[in-house]
Amino acid sequence: MDRRKFLTLTGTFTGGSLLLPDFLYSFGSQKNLIVGEQCIVFVQLNGGNDGLNTFIPFEDALYYDVRPKISLSKTEVLNSAKGMAFHPALKGFASMQQSGDLSVIQNVGYPNPVRSHFRSQEIWQTAPTHQEYLSDGWLGRYLDLQCKEHQPTAGINIDSIDNLALKGEEPNSITVKDPDRFKTKSKAENDGQLSDNPQLDFVRKVANSVVEGSDDIQKALAKSAPSDVIYPKTGLAKNLEWISKLIKGNLNSKVYYTSLGGFDTHDNQLAIHKNKLTELNDAVFSFDAMSKGFYEDLKKSQQLQNVTIVVFSEFGRRVKDNGRGTDHGTAAPMFVIGGNNRGKIIGNNPNLSDLDNGDLKHEIDFRSVYASILKNKLAFDSSKIGIQNKALEGLF
């Protein structure tokens, strides 16, 4: 059994609550760590988010011509700038952009786009040069190199399944569904060579890391100062609340990852998309008097400058509606929040008069966004993990 299959199997056996590297134990105990150092939080929108109805070209008459059933009117959209505006459910996103804390990167995609959910997600998660199949994720490769002196890495995935983006040669990611319940009383074995069977040793190494990592998670949660921020009662909001607690508890992970599904809006799009964008918006920046979101929590605790939040989907939707929704498309916007980003709208507005077989043409390669994040936030040369694209200018 190869390691990728083993890691997948481990997550399956544990319901997404087990896979934890022993690196976290030694990493958290190092004296030279700086509290509040930079980390990245990824929010993956699964299903293919409709970018044209998220960040809307409301001044383009073609938008209303090609989407007679699902377009958003000019009176509904929020925070118009440069002919673009936010979906009415994204009041918090509009406010963050107006405050200079949110950048919009337009028309993000890749050459020869794939409309399969699984394959396109895999491309985004592995960042191959020519769409070759890779067994390691782009973040896993980064963590393998950056954290090689510590044994595996510092990646946290708050989800019920593992994420390929975080998989490396070593068991360098943690998939935890509920950090508060992630506990073990087992005794760790010696980290040295245990047998003449390298696969068995690998299994034991993971088992040891579970014991050590569980303690580290609990210590971080215990050190996290009590907060009076009350998050909305949704799955995404709860996941971001956990991430906030781990960051404020000085777990010092470099990468956090979570996801929100339900964006495959072939039918009944107006209602479904509004609900999903509302959940996304309120988990990040809620205008509800009774609750607040991740952005507000980080800002209140003075962590926002150290945390960069990246929101993306595996592809956008077709330009023309299908009557009640949209089918699988290509390019779409990405959103970057916090981390002292420049708060700009980067790239041209979607060109609805110059399409590729009915789809938007991508203008910004997602790998250039990755390169910018690695360079500017993690001080890392992306070419070392096979990303040859030039870093996107103007984001940070």
mmCIF file of C-alpha atoms in Angstrom:
data_model
loop_
_atom_site.group_PDB
_atom_site.id
_atom_site.type_symbol
_atom_site.label_atom_id
_atom_site.label_comp_id
_atom_site.label_asym_id
_atom_site.label_seq_id
_atom_site.Cartn_x
_atom_site.Cartn_y
_atom_site.Cartn_z
ATOM 1 C CA MET A 1 0.000 0.000 0.000
ATOM 2 C CA ASP A 2 1.470 3.405 -0.934
ATOM 3 C CA ARG A 3 1.378 6.304 1.481
ATOM 4 C CA ARG A 4 -1.311 8.257 -0.285
ATOM 5 C CA LYS A 5 -3.690 5.292 -0.059
ATOM 6 C CA PHE A 6 -2.723 4.741 3.558
ATOM 7 C CA LEU A 7 -3.460 8.362 4.475
ATOM 8 C CA THR A 8 -6.840 8.161 2.781
ATOM 9 C CA LEU A 9 -7.605 4.912 4.583
ATOM 10 C CA THR A 10 -6.590 6.423 7.915
ATOM 11 C CA GLY A 11 -9.040 9.274 7.450
ATOM 12 C CA THR A 12 -11.761 6.806 6.518
ATOM 13 C CA PHE A 13 -11.200 4.658 9.588
ATOM 14 C CA THR A 14 -11.318 7.621 11.934
ATOM 15 C CA GLY A 15 -14.172 9.578 10.450
ATOM 16 C CA GLY A 16 -11.800 12.406 9.637
ATOM 17 C CA SER A 17 -10.641 12.809 13.238
ATOM 18 C CA LEU A 18 -7.312 11.028 13.421
ATOM 19 C CA LEU A 19 -4.607 12.002 10.968
ATOM 20 C CA LEU A 20 -2.186 14.187 12.944
ATOM 21 C CA PRO A 21 1.577 14.643 12.520
ATOM 22 C CA ASP A 22 3.986 14.344 15.441
ATOM 23 C CA PHE A 23 5.636 17.483 14.092
ATOM 24 C CA LEU A 24 2.960 19.567 15.812
ATOM 25 C CA TYR A 25 4.157 18.388 19.195
ATOM 26 C CA SER A 26 7.788 19.398 18.706
ATOM 27 C CA PHE A 27 6.865 22.481 16.687
ATOM 28 C CA GLY A 28 4.619 23.897 19.388
ATOM 29 C CA SER A 29 7.297 23.443 22.068
ATOM 30 C CA GLN A 30 10.059 25.330 20.261
ATOM 31 C CA LYS A 31 11.197 28.486 22.040
ATOM 32 C CA ASN A 32 12.065 30.453 18.912
ATOM 33 C CA LEU A 33 8.515 30.552 17.574
ATOM 34 C CA ILE A 34 6.903 33.957 17.258
ATOM 35 C CA VAL A 35 3.356 34.208 18.522
ATOM 36 C CA GLY A 36 1.108 35.437 15.748
ATOM 37 C CA GLU A 37 3.344 34.555 12.791
ATOM 38 C CA GLN A 38 1.768 34.351 9.344
ATOM 39 C CA CYS A 39 -0.664 31.581 8.427
ATOM 40 C CA ILE A 40 -3.071 30.948 5.543
ATOM 41 C CA VAL A 41 -6.693 29.813 5.861
ATOM 42 C CA PHE A 42 -8.285 28.255 2.771
ATOM 43 C CA VAL A 43 -12.046 28.052 2.316
ATOM 44 C CA GLN A 44 -12.867 25.795 -0.641
ATOM 45 C CA LEU A 45 -16.334 26.183 -2.188
ATOM 46 C CA ASN A 46 -17.146 22.725 -3.522
ATOM 47 C CA GLY A 47 -19.418 22.213 -6.491
ATOM 48 C CA GLY A 48 -18.349 25.064 -8.749
ATOM 49 C CA ASN A 49 -19.434 28.472 -7.442
ATOM 50 C CA ASP A 50 -21.152 30.748 -9.966
ATOM 51 C CA GLY A 51 -18.706 33.630 -10.069
ATOM 52 C CA LEU A 52 -20.851 35.776 -12.360
ATOM 53 C CA ASN A 53 -23.614 35.825 -9.747
ATOM 54 C CA THR A 54 -21.150 36.268 -6.883
ATOM 55 C CA PHE A 55 -19.173 39.257 -8.126
ATOM 56 C CA ILE A 56 -21.516 40.615 -10.757
ATOM 57 C CA PRO A 57 -20.801 42.610 -13.959
ATOM 58 C CA PHE A 58 -24.029 44.540 -13.417
ATOM 59 C CA GLU A 59 -23.188 47.340 -15.870
ATOM 60 C CA ASP A 60 -22.747 44.906 -18.770
ATOM 61 C CA ALA A 61 -26.007 44.572 -20.721
ATOM 62 C CA LEU A 62 -24.874 41.155 -21.993
ATOM 63 C CA TYR A 63 -25.090 39.811 -18.432
ATOM 64 C CA TYR A 64 -28.846 40.343 -18.458
ATOM 65 C CA ASP A 65 -29.194 39.099 -22.043
ATOM 66 C CA VAL A 66 -27.558 35.720 -21.380
ATOM 67 C CA ARG A 67 -29.111 35.239 -17.933
ATOM 68 C CA PRO A 68 -32.741 36.272 -18.275
ATOM 69 C CA LYS A 69 -33.867 33.838 -15.545
ATOM 70 C CA ILE A 70 -31.164 34.147 -12.873
ATOM 71 C CA SER A 71 -29.553 37.594 -13.203
ATOM 72 C CA LEU A 72 -29.389 39.944 -10.211
ATOM 73 C CA SER A 73 -30.856 43.388 -10.802
ATOM 74 C CA LYS A 74 -28.880 46.600 -10.532
ATOM 75 C CA THR A 75 -30.966 47.614 -7.533
ATOM 76 C CA GLU A 76 -30.016 44.452 -5.599
ATOM 77 C CA VAL A 77 -26.232 44.383 -5.908
ATOM 78 C CA LEU A 78 -23.852 45.798 -3.293
ATOM 79 C CA ASN A 79 -20.820 48.084 -3.236
ATOM 80 C CA SER A 80 -20.448 48.761 -6.951
ATOM 81 C CA ALA A 81 -16.958 49.531 -8.252
ATOM 82 C CA LYS A 82 -15.501 49.427 -11.752
ATOM 83 C CA GLY A 83 -18.749 48.003 -13.137
ATOM 84 C CA MET A 84 -18.753 45.107 -10.660
ATOM 85 C CA ALA A 85 -20.739 44.502 -7.472
ATOM 86 C CA PHE A 86 -21.390 41.808 -4.869
ATOM 87 C CA HIS A 87 -24.369 39.492 -4.565
ATOM 88 C CA PRO A 88 -26.850 40.925 -2.030
ATOM 89 C CA ALA A 89 -26.111 38.006 0.326
ATOM 90 C CA LEU A 90 -22.472 39.125 0.562
ATOM 91 C CA LYS A 91 -22.962 42.237 2.648
ATOM 92 C CA GLY A 92 -19.951 41.376 4.793
ATOM 93 C CA PHE A 93 -17.730 40.798 1.752
ATOM 94 C CA ALA A 94 -18.775 44.154 0.332
ATOM 95 C CA SER A 95 -17.959 45.837 3.637
ATOM 96 C CA MET A 96 -14.541 44.163 3.887
ATOM 97 C CA GLN A 97 -13.701 45.213 0.347
ATOM 98 C CA GLN A 98 -14.766 48.779 1.071
ATOM 99 C CA SER A 99 -12.579 48.769 4.193
ATOM 100 C CA GLY A 100 -9.553 47.626 2.200
ATOM 101 C CA ASP A 101 -9.373 44.156 3.765
ATOM 102 C CA LEU A 102 -10.593 42.111 0.780
ATOM 103 C CA SER A 103 -9.091 41.735 -2.674
ATOM 104 C CA VAL A 104 -11.027 40.279 -5.591
ATOM 105 C CA ILE A 105 -9.003 38.443 -8.238
ATOM 106 C CA GLN A 106 -11.061 38.191 -11.423
ATOM 107 C CA ASN A 107 -11.189 35.500 -14.114
ATOM 108 C CA VAL A 108 -9.047 32.948 -12.299
ATOM 109 C CA GLY A 109 -8.630 29.531 -13.890
ATOM 110 C CA TYR A 110 -6.153 27.498 -15.927
ATOM 111 C CA PRO A 111 -5.540 26.508 -19.598
ATOM 112 C CA ASN A 112 -7.591 23.685 -21.113
ATOM 113 C CA PRO A 113 -10.121 23.717 -18.264
ATOM 114 C CA VAL A 114 -11.750 20.524 -17.029
ATOM 115 C CA ARG A 115 -15.440 20.472 -16.073
ATOM 116 C CA SER A 116 -15.277 17.405 -13.864
ATOM 117 C CA HIS A 117 -15.655 18.347 -10.193
ATOM 118 C CA PHE A 118 -13.202 15.710 -8.990
ATOM 119 C CA ARG A 119 -10.504 16.316 -11.589
ATOM 120 C CA SER A 120 -10.694 20.101 -11.437
ATOM 121 C CA GLN A 121 -10.476 20.024 -7.636
ATOM 122 C CA GLU A 122 -7.473 17.733 -7.993
ATOM 123 C CA ILE A 123 -5.810 20.192 -10.384
ATOM 124 C CA TRP A 124 -6.351 23.078 -7.955
ATOM 125 C CA GLN A 125 -5.110 20.967 -5.047
ATOM 126 C CA THR A 126 -1.964 19.605 -6.717
ATOM 127 C CA ALA A 127 -1.063 22.552 -9.011
ATOM 128 C CA PRO A 128 0.513 20.450 -11.808
ATOM 129 C CA THR A 129 2.462 22.140 -14.596
ATOM 130 C CA HIS A 130 0.727 20.422 -17.523
ATOM 131 C CA GLN A 131 -2.285 18.755 -15.882
ATOM 132 C CA GLU A 132 -0.228 15.685 -15.091
ATOM 133 C CA TYR A 133 -1.552 13.524 -12.281
ATOM 134 C CA LEU A 134 0.286 14.124 -9.007
ATOM 135 C CA SER A 135 -0.054 12.179 -5.776
ATOM 136 C CA ASP A 136 1.085 15.052 -3.551
ATOM 137 C CA GLY A 137 -0.665 18.364 -2.980
ATOM 138 C CA TRP A 138 0.959 21.754 -3.514
ATOM 139 C CA LEU A 139 0.738 22.597 0.172
ATOM 140 C CA GLY A 140 1.994 19.137 1.100
ATOM 141 C CA ARG A 141 5.054 19.676 -1.078
ATOM 142 C CA TYR A 142 5.631 23.075 0.504
ATOM 143 C CA LEU A 143 5.334 21.660 4.004
ATOM 144 C CA ASP A 144 7.630 18.732 3.200
ATOM 145 C CA LEU A 145 10.401 21.173 2.267
ATOM 146 C CA GLN A 146 9.739 23.957 4.736
ATOM 147 C CA CYS A 147 9.336 21.693 7.735
ATOM 148 C CA LYS A 148 11.716 18.856 6.823
ATOM 149 C CA GLU A 149 13.887 19.436 9.886
ATOM 150 C CA HIS A 150 10.939 18.815 12.183
ATOM 151 C CA GLN A 151 9.619 15.609 10.592
ATOM 152 C CA PRO A 152 6.278 16.169 8.948
ATOM 153 C CA THR A 153 4.484 19.504 8.985
ATOM 154 C CA ALA A 154 1.965 21.983 10.292
ATOM 155 C CA GLY A 155 -1.191 21.724 8.185
ATOM 156 C CA ILE A 156 -4.677 21.562 9.719
ATOM 157 C CA ASN A 157 -7.751 20.439 7.777
ATOM 158 C CA ILE A 158 -11.050 20.989 9.609
ATOM 159 C CA ASP A 159 -13.272 18.542 7.766
ATOM 160 C CA SER A 160 -14.580 14.984 7.776
ATOM 161 C CA ILE A 161 -12.342 13.865 4.889
ATOM 162 C CA ASP A 162 -8.689 14.407 4.027
ATOM 163 C CA ASN A 163 -7.660 17.066 1.512
ATOM 164 C CA LEU A 164 -5.221 16.246 -1.273
ATOM 165 C CA ALA A 165 -3.762 19.773 -1.190
ATOM 166 C CA LEU A 166 -2.109 18.993 2.163
ATOM 167 C CA LYS A 167 -0.718 15.553 1.328
ATOM 168 C CA GLY A 168 3.033 15.173 1.060
ATOM 169 C CA GLU A 169 5.604 12.417 1.205
ATOM 170 C CA GLU A 170 5.264 12.381 4.976
ATOM 171 C CA PRO A 171 2.008 12.313 6.995
ATOM 172 C CA ASN A 172 2.136 16.072 7.134
ATOM 173 C CA SER A 173 -1.472 17.057 7.648
ATOM 174 C CA ILE A 174 -4.086 16.739 10.304
ATOM 175 C CA THR A 175 -7.715 16.125 9.463
ATOM 176 C CA VAL A 176 -9.947 16.855 12.431
ATOM 177 C CA LYS A 177 -13.712 17.037 12.383
ATOM 178 C CA ASP A 178 -14.129 18.273 15.960
ATOM 179 C CA PRO A 179 -10.918 19.446 17.696
ATOM 180 C CA ASP A 180 -12.576 19.548 21.105
ATOM 181 C CA ARG A 181 -13.241 15.800 20.930
ATOM 182 C CA PHE A 182 -9.883 14.910 19.435
ATOM 183 C CA LYS A 183 -8.297 13.221 22.437
ATOM 184 C CA THR A 184 -6.363 10.020 23.078
ATOM 185 C CA LYS A 185 -4.864 8.442 26.174
ATOM 186 C CA SER A 186 -2.659 5.942 24.347
ATOM 187 C CA LYS A 187 1.055 5.953 25.059
ATOM 188 C CA ALA A 188 3.368 6.905 22.202
ATOM 189 C CA GLU A 189 6.070 4.480 21.135
ATOM 190 C CA ASN A 190 9.671 5.312 20.371
ATOM 191 C CA ASP A 191 10.070 7.314 17.140
ATOM 192 C CA GLY A 192 13.062 5.261 15.995
ATOM 193 C CA GLN A 193 13.231 2.307 13.645
ATOM 194 C CA LEU A 194 10.779 -0.241 14.991
ATOM 195 C CA SER A 195 11.104 -3.059 12.490
ATOM 196 C CA ASP A 196 12.520 -4.021 9.126
ATOM 197 C CA ASN A 197 9.173 -3.186 7.519
ATOM 198 C CA PRO A 198 9.121 0.483 6.406
ATOM 199 C CA GLN A 199 5.362 0.496 5.852
ATOM 200 C CA LEU A 200 4.742 -0.805 9.360
ATOM 201 C CA ASP A 201 7.130 1.802 10.719
ATOM 202 C CA PHE A 202 5.177 4.462 8.839
ATOM 203 C CA VAL A 203 1.933 3.270 10.425
ATOM 204 C CA ARG A 204 3.516 3.361 13.885
ATOM 205 C CA LYS A 205 4.921 6.799 13.193
ATOM 206 C CA VAL A 206 1.429 8.074 12.439
ATOM 207 C CA ALA A 207 0.084 6.375 15.569
ATOM 208 C CA ASN A 208 2.755 8.074 17.686
ATOM 209 C CA SER A 209 1.951 11.421 16.128
ATOM 210 C CA VAL A 210 -1.724 11.009 17.013
ATOM 211 C CA VAL A 211 -0.881 10.763 20.709
ATOM 212 C CA GLU A 212 1.483 13.716 20.695
ATOM 213 C CA GLY A 213 -0.706 15.826 18.429
ATOM 214 C CA SER A 214 -3.851 15.268 20.464
ATOM 215 C CA ASP A 215 -2.126 16.756 23.497
ATOM 216 C CA ASP A 216 -0.956 19.722 21.427
ATOM 217 C CA ILE A 217 -4.446 20.407 20.110
ATOM 218 C CA GLN A 218 -5.862 20.376 23.633
ATOM 219 C CA LYS A 219 -3.101 22.671 24.889
ATOM 220 C CA ALA A 220 -3.808 25.164 22.112
ATOM 221 C CA LEU A 221 -7.538 25.129 22.872
ATOM 222 C CA ALA A 222 -6.813 25.592 26.581
ATOM 223 C CA LYS A 223 -4.468 28.525 25.879
ATOM 224 C CA SER A 224 -6.956 30.235 23.568
ATOM 225 C CA ALA A 225 -8.355 33.182 25.475
ATOM 226 C CA PRO A 226 -12.118 33.098 26.053
ATOM 227 C CA SER A 227 -13.942 35.089 23.400
ATOM 228 C CA ASP A 228 -17.230 36.898 23.556
ATOM 229 C CA VAL A 229 -17.613 36.468 19.797
ATOM 230 C CA ILE A 230 -20.632 34.258 19.105
ATOM 231 C CA TYR A 231 -20.462 32.584 15.694
ATOM 232 C CA PRO A 232 -23.528 31.691 13.584
ATOM 233 C CA LYS A 233 -24.898 28.165 14.051
ATOM 234 C CA THR A 234 -23.667 26.734 10.741
ATOM 235 C CA GLY A 235 -21.094 24.122 9.797
ATOM 236 C CA LEU A 236 -18.682 26.536 8.128
ATOM 237 C CA ALA A 237 -18.918 29.044 10.971
ATOM 238 C CA LYS A 238 -18.125 26.300 13.484
ATOM 239 C CA ASN A 239 -15.095 25.196 11.465
ATOM 240 C CA LEU A 240 -13.786 28.762 11.290
ATOM 241 C CA GLU A 241 -14.390 29.181 15.006
ATOM 242 C CA TRP A 242 -12.189 26.124 15.639
ATOM 243 C CA ILE A 243 -9.486 27.594 13.408
ATOM 244 C CA SER A 244 -9.682 30.874 15.298
ATOM 245 C CA LYS A 245 -9.233 29.074 18.623
ATOM 246 C CA LEU A 246 -6.196 27.160 17.338
ATOM 247 C CA ILE A 247 -4.603 30.322 15.965
ATOM 248 C CA LYS A 248 -5.216 32.259 19.174
ATOM 249 C CA GLY A 249 -4.015 29.261 21.187
ATOM 250 C CA ASN A 250 -0.642 29.563 19.391
ATOM 251 C CA LEU A 251 -0.714 26.166 17.690
ATOM 252 C CA ASN A 252 1.482 27.834 15.042
ATOM 253 C CA SER A 253 0.275 25.821 12.071
ATOM 254 C CA LYS A 254 1.183 27.405 8.750
ATOM 255 C CA VAL A 255 -1.903 26.285 6.843
ATOM 256 C CA TYR A 256 -5.543 25.772 7.799
ATOM 257 C CA TYR A 257 -8.114 24.353 5.400
ATOM 258 C CA THR A 258 -11.870 23.881 5.417
ATOM 259 C CA SER A 259 -14.670 23.652 2.856
ATOM 260 C CA LEU A 260 -18.305 24.457 2.126
ATOM 261 C CA GLY A 261 -20.294 22.323 -0.319
ATOM 262 C CA GLY A 262 -23.521 22.788 -2.247
ATOM 263 C CA PHE A 263 -22.474 25.105 -5.084
ATOM 264 C CA ASP A 264 -23.447 22.787 -7.962
ATOM 265 C CA THR A 265 -26.455 24.921 -8.912
ATOM 266 C CA HIS A 266 -27.894 23.299 -12.038
ATOM 267 C CA ASP A 267 -31.431 23.941 -10.816
ATOM 268 C CA ASN A 268 -33.217 26.388 -8.499
ATOM 269 C CA GLN A 269 -30.055 28.459 -8.449
ATOM 270 C CA LEU A 270 -31.396 31.760 -7.161
ATOM 271 C CA ALA A 271 -32.580 30.269 -3.867
ATOM 272 C CA ILE A 272 -29.762 27.758 -3.378
ATOM 273 C CA HIS A 273 -26.988 30.171 -4.276
ATOM 274 C CA LYS A 274 -28.384 32.846 -1.983
ATOM 275 C CA ASN A 275 -28.462 30.376 0.918
ATOM 276 C CA LYS A 276 -24.897 29.156 0.328
ATOM 277 C CA LEU A 277 -23.476 32.653 -0.084
ATOM 278 C CA THR A 278 -25.301 33.723 3.067
ATOM 279 C CA GLU A 279 -23.654 30.885 4.999
ATOM 280 C CA LEU A 280 -20.259 31.843 3.579
ATOM 281 C CA ASN A 281 -20.736 35.532 4.263
ATOM 282 C CA ASP A 282 -22.008 35.175 7.824
ATOM 283 C CA ALA A 283 -19.273 32.700 8.782
ATOM 284 C CA VAL A 284 -16.698 35.297 7.757
ATOM 285 C CA PHE A 285 -18.409 38.632 8.521
ATOM 286 C CA SER A 286 -21.917 38.567 9.943
ATOM 287 C CA PHE A 287 -24.108 41.642 10.224
ATOM 288 C CA ASP A 288 -26.435 39.796 12.573
ATOM 289 C CA ALA A 289 -26.728 41.605 15.914
ATOM 290 C CA MET A 290 -26.530 38.260 17.732
ATOM 291 C CA SER A 291 -23.431 36.806 16.038
ATOM 292 C CA LYS A 292 -20.089 37.671 14.476
ATOM 293 C CA GLY A 293 -17.780 35.917 12.031
ATOM 294 C CA PHE A 294 -14.170 34.832 11.604
ATOM 295 C CA TYR A 295 -12.988 38.175 10.194
ATOM 296 C CA GLU A 296 -14.508 40.098 13.087
ATOM 297 C CA ASP A 297 -13.049 37.660 15.616
ATOM 298 C CA LEU A 298 -9.548 37.978 14.148
ATOM 299 C CA LYS A 299 -9.798 41.741 13.934
ATOM 300 C CA LYS A 300 -10.923 42.036 17.530
ATOM 301 C CA SER A 301 -8.037 39.837 18.705
ATOM 302 C CA GLN A 302 -5.581 41.791 16.501
ATOM 303 C CA GLN A 303 -4.730 38.700 14.465
ATOM 304 C CA LEU A 304 -6.101 39.770 11.087
ATOM 305 C CA GLN A 305 -2.768 41.093 9.823
ATOM 306 C CA ASN A 306 -1.223 37.667 10.473
ATOM 307 C CA VAL A 307 -3.984 35.583 8.877
ATOM 308 C CA THR A 308 -4.699 35.469 5.137
ATOM 309 C CA ILE A 309 -8.057 33.945 4.165
ATOM 310 C CA VAL A 310 -8.364 32.558 0.618
ATOM 311 C CA VAL A 311 -11.813 31.704 -0.797
ATOM 312 C CA PHE A 312 -12.049 29.800 -4.095
ATOM 313 C CA SER A 313 -13.944 27.142 -6.055
ATOM 314 C CA GLU A 314 -12.810 24.492 -8.533
ATOM 315 C CA PHE A 315 -14.491 26.281 -11.458
ATOM 316 C CA GLY A 316 -17.211 28.798 -12.262
ATOM 317 C CA ARG A 317 -20.423 28.245 -14.209
ATOM 318 C CA ARG A 318 -21.468 28.615 -17.829
ATOM 319 C CA VAL A 319 -22.177 32.193 -18.889
ATOM 320 C CA LYS A 320 -25.645 31.450 -20.253
ATOM 321 C CA ASP A 321 -28.242 30.139 -17.843
ATOM 322 C CA ASN A 322 -30.068 26.859 -18.500
ATOM 323 C CA GLY A 323 -33.465 28.207 -17.503
ATOM 324 C CA ARG A 324 -33.323 27.580 -13.765
ATOM 325 C CA GLY A 325 -29.606 27.451 -13.060
ATOM 326 C CA THR A 326 -26.189 27.095 -14.646
ATOM 327 C CA ASP A 327 -23.984 24.241 -15.781
ATOM 328 C CA HIS A 328 -20.265 23.649 -15.214
ATOM 329 C CA GLY A 329 -18.054 26.435 -16.520
ATOM 330 C CA THR A 330 -14.505 27.699 -16.206
ATOM 331 C CA ALA A 331 -13.030 30.919 -14.796
ATOM 332 C CA ALA A 332 -14.321 32.605 -11.650
ATOM 333 C CA PRO A 333 -13.179 35.109 -9.013
ATOM 334 C CA MET A 334 -11.046 34.336 -5.971
ATOM 335 C CA PHE A 335 -11.265 36.344 -2.763
ATOM 336 C CA VAL A 336 -8.360 37.132 -0.435
ATOM 337 C CA ILE A 337 -9.162 38.573 2.995
ATOM 338 C CA GLY A 338 -6.803 39.923 5.666
ATOM 339 C CA GLY A 339 -3.058 39.382 5.783
ATOM 340 C CA ASN A 340 -2.494 43.033 4.874
ATOM 341 C CA ASN A 341 -3.656 42.467 1.293
ATOM 342 C CA ARG A 342 -4.117 45.642 -0.736
ATOM 343 C CA GLY A 343 -7.900 45.490 -0.956
ATOM 344 C CA LYS A 344 -7.947 45.804 -4.740
ATOM 345 C CA ILE A 345 -10.002 44.441 -7.604
ATOM 346 C CA ILE A 346 -7.329 42.709 -9.661
ATOM 347 C CA GLY A 347 -7.822 41.837 -13.324
ATOM 348 C CA ASN A 348 -10.273 42.830 -16.008
ATOM 349 C CA ASN A 349 -14.016 42.492 -15.713
ATOM 350 C CA PRO A 350 -15.429 39.285 -17.268
ATOM 351 C CA ASN A 351 -15.604 39.697 -21.043
ATOM 352 C CA LEU A 352 -19.024 38.325 -21.981
ATOM 353 C CA SER A 353 -18.553 39.127 -25.670
ATOM 354 C CA ASP A 354 -15.397 37.039 -26.094
ATOM 355 C CA LEU A 355 -16.132 33.525 -24.894
ATOM 356 C CA ASP A 356 -14.582 30.115 -25.405
ATOM 357 C CA ASN A 357 -17.426 27.853 -26.498
ATOM 358 C CA GLY A 358 -19.803 29.668 -24.173
ATOM 359 C CA ASP A 359 -17.367 29.913 -21.255
ATOM 360 C CA LEU A 360 -15.312 32.730 -19.786
ATOM 361 C CA LYS A 361 -11.649 32.800 -20.775
ATOM 362 C CA HIS A 362 -9.346 32.726 -17.802
ATOM 363 C CA GLU A 363 -6.912 35.624 -17.546
ATOM 364 C CA ILE A 364 -5.149 34.859 -14.258
ATOM 365 C CA ASP A 365 -3.724 31.411 -13.554
ATOM 366 C CA PHE A 366 -4.552 30.141 -10.071
ATOM 367 C CA ARG A 367 -0.935 28.998 -9.703
ATOM 368 C CA SER A 368 0.228 32.610 -9.920
ATOM 369 C CA VAL A 369 -2.020 33.361 -6.953
ATOM 370 C CA TYR A 370 -0.462 30.445 -5.072
ATOM 371 C CA ALA A 371 2.996 31.757 -5.980
ATOM 372 C CA SER A 372 2.104 35.190 -4.599
ATOM 373 C CA ILE A 373 0.843 33.708 -1.325
ATOM 374 C CA LEU A 374 3.959 31.564 -0.895
ATOM 375 C CA LYS A 375 6.293 34.436 -1.729
ATOM 376 C CA ASN A 376 4.665 37.245 0.182
ATOM 377 C CA LYS A 377 3.132 35.504 3.183
ATOM 378 C CA LEU A 378 5.357 32.454 3.725
ATOM 379 C CA ALA A 379 8.667 33.728 2.281
ATOM 380 C CA PHE A 380 8.953 30.670 0.050
ATOM 381 C CA ASP A 381 10.052 30.216 -3.565
ATOM 382 C CA SER A 382 7.181 28.443 -5.328
ATOM 383 C CA SER A 383 9.497 27.032 -8.022
ATOM 384 C CA LYS A 384 10.857 24.647 -5.379
ATOM 385 C CA ILE A 385 7.524 22.797 -5.445
ATOM 386 C CA GLY A 386 7.137 22.890 -9.219
ATOM 387 C CA ILE A 387 5.049 26.053 -9.621
ATOM 388 C CA GLN A 388 6.712 27.981 -12.434
ATOM 389 C CA ASN A 389 4.089 30.721 -12.786
ATOM 390 C CA LYS A 390 5.156 34.236 -11.911
ATOM 391 C CA ALA A 391 3.699 35.535 -8.654
ATOM 392 C CA LEU A 392 0.624 37.710 -9.129
ATOM 393 C CA GLU A 393 1.486 41.373 -8.631
ATOM 394 C CA GLY A 394 -0.544 43.798 -6.561
ATOM 395 C CA LEU A 395 -2.147 41.339 -4.150
ATOM 396 C CA PHE A 396 0.002 42.157 -1.080
#
